[in-house]
GROMACS .gro file of C-alpha atoms in nm:
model
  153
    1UNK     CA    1   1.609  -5.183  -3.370
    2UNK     CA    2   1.260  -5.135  -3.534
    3UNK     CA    3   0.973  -5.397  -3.580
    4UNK     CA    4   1.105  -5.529  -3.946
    5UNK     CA    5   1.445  -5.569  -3.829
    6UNK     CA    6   1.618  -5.276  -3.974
    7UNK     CA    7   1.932  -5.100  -3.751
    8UNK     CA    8   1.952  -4.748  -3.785
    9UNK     CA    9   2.299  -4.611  -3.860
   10UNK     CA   10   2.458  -4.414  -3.629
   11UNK     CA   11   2.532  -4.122  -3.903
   12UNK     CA   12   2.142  -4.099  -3.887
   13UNK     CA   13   2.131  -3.934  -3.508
   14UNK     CA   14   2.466  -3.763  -3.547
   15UNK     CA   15   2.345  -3.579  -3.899
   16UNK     CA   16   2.000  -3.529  -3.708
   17UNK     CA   17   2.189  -3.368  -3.423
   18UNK     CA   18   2.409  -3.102  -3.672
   19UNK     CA   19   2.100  -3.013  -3.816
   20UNK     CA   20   1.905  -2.919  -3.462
   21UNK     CA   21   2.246  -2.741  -3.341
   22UNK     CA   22   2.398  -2.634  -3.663
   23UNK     CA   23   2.192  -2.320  -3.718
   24UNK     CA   24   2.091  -2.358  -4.054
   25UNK     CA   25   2.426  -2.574  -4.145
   26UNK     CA   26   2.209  -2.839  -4.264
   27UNK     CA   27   1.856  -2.786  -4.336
   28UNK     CA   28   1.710  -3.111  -4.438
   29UNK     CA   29   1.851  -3.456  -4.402
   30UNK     CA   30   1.673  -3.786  -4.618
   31UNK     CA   31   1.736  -4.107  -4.424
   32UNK     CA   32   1.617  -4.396  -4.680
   33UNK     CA   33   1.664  -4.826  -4.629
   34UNK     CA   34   2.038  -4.970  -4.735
   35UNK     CA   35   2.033  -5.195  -5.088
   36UNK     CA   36   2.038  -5.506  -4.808
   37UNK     CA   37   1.727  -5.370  -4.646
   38UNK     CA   38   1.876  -5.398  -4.316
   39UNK     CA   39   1.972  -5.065  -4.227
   40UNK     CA   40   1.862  -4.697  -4.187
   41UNK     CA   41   2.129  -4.506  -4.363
   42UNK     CA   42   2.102  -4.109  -4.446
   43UNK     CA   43   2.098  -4.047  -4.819
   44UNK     CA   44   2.195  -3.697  -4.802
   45UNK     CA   45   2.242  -3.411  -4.562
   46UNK     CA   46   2.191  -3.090  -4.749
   47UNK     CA   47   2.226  -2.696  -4.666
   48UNK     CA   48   1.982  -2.613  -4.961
   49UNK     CA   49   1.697  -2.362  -4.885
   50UNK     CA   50   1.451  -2.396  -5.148
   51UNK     CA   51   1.134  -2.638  -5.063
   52UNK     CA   52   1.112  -2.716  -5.414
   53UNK     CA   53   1.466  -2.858  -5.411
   54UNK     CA   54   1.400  -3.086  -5.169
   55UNK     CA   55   1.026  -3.169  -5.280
   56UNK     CA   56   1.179  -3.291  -5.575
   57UNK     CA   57   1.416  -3.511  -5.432
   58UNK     CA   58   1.159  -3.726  -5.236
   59UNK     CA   59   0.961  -3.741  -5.565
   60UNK     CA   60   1.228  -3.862  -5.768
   61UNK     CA   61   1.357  -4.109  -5.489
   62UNK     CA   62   1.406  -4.390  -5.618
   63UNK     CA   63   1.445  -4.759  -5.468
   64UNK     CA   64   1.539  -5.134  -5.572
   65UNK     CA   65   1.265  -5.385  -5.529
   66UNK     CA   66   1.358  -5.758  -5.519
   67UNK     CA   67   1.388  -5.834  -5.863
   68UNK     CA   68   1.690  -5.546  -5.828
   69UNK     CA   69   1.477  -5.334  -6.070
   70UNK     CA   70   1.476  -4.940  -6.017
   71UNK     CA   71   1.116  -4.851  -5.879
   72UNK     CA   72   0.976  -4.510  -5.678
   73UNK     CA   73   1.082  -4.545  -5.350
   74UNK     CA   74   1.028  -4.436  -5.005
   75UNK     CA   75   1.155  -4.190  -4.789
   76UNK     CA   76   1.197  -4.040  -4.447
   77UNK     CA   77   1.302  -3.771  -4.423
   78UNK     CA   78   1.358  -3.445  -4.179
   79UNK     CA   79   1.322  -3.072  -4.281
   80UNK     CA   80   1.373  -2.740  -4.023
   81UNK     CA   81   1.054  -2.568  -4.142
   82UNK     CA   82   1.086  -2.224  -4.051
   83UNK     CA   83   0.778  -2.007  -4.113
   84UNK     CA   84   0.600  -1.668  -4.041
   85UNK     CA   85   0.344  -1.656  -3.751
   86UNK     CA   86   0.046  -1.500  -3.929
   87UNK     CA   87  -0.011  -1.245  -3.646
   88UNK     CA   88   0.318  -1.108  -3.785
   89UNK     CA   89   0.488  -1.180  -3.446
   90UNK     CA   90   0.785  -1.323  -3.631
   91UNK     CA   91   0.924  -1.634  -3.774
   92UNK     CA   92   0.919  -1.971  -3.621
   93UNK     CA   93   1.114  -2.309  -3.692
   94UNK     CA   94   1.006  -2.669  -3.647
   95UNK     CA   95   1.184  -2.959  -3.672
   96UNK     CA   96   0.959  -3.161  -3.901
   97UNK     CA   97   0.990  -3.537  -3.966
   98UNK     CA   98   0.821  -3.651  -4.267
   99UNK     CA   99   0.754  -4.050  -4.382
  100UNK     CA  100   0.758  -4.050  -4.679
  101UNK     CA  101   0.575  -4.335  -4.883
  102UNK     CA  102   0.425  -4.268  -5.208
  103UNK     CA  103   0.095  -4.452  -5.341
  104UNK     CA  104   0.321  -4.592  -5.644
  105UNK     CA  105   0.580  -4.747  -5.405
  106UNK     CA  106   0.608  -5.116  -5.416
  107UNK     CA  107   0.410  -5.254  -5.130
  108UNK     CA  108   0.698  -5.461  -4.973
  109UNK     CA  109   0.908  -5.137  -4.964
  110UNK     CA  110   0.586  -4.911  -4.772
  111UNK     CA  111   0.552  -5.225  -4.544
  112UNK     CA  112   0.940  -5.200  -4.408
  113UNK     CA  113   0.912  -4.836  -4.412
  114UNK     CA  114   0.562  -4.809  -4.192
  115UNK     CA  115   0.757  -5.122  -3.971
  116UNK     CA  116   1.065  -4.898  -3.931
  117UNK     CA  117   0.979  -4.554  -3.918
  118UNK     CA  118   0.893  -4.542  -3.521
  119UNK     CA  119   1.258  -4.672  -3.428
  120UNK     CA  120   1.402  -4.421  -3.657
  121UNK     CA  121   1.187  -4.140  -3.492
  122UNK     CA  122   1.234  -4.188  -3.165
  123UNK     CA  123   1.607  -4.157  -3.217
  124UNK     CA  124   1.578  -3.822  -3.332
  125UNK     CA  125   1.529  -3.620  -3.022
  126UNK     CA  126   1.362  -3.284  -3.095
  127UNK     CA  127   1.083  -3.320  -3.330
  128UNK     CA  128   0.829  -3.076  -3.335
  129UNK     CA  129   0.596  -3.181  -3.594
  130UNK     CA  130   0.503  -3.519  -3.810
  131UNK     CA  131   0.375  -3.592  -4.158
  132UNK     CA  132   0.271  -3.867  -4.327
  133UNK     CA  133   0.275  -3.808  -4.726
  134UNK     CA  134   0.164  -4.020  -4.997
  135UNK     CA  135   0.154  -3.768  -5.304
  136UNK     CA  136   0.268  -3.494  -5.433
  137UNK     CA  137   0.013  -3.248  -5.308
  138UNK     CA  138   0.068  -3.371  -4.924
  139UNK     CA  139   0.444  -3.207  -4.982
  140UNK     CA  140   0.352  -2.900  -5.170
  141UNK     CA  141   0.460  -2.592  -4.899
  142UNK     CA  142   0.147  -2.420  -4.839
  143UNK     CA  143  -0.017  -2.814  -4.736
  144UNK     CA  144   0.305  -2.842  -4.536
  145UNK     CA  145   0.278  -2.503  -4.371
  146UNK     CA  146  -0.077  -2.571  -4.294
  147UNK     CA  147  -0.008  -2.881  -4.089
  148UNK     CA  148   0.303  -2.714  -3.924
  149UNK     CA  149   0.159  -2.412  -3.796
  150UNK     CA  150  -0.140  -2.552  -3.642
  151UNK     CA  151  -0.195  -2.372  -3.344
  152UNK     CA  152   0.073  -2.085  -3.396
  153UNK     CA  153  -0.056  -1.770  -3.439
   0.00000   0.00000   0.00000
């Protein structure tokens, strides 16, 4: 159980797990908060290869404040980044976890997301790499690709 409260589903690990094992099965999974805020439920598991694809969706995510009105939302989400090494050794994959939590998110929503995120993460053995994105331009691929290949050459 996080800080805030909020349980994280079981589906979460389990759809976590296919990804790491499944060989490119799944390649990104978005976890977001229940309606109830109580629970860490995935969104969607997808087999889609296009960054832009899934850039999209964590732009467009949307959320319910408390009023029950339809605001940007927050996100976590996880991504197998897979990359060339620019020695031209080959390609390389990272398992990627990215919190999600846009600028124009309502602040109660970014405050149980930062308060949950760590519980959530340290269920999902395997990580290589974290980001923390606010905008659009901190999810753009080349920004992305520069954080994840620190270090490789």
């Amino acid at each position: 159980m996080s800080q805030s409260g909020v349980s994280i589903n079981p589906d979460c690990v389990s759809k976590f797990n296919e990804l790491k094992l499944g060989k490119g099965v799944i390649k990104y999974v978005i976890y977001k908060l229940s309606d109830s805020n109580t629970e860490i439920v995935v969104e969607e598991a997808s087999a889609e290869q296009d960054w832009e694809v899934f850039r999209e969706k964590l732009i467009n995510a949307r959320s319910k404040d408390m009023r029950g009105q339809e605001t940007v939302g927050p996100r976590y989400a996880v991504y197998d980044f897979e990359y060339e090494l620019a020695s031209g050794e080959g390609k390389r994959n990272k398992i990627t976890f990215i919190a999600w939590s846009p600028d124009t998110a309502g602040i109660k929503a970014k405050m149980v997301y930062a308060s949950s995120k760590d519980a959530l993460r340290r269920s999902l053995n395997g990580i290589a790499a974290e980001l923390q994105a606010n905008d659009g331009d901190d999810i753009e691929y080349n920004e992305v690709l520069k954080h994840i290949s620190k270090g490789a050459r």
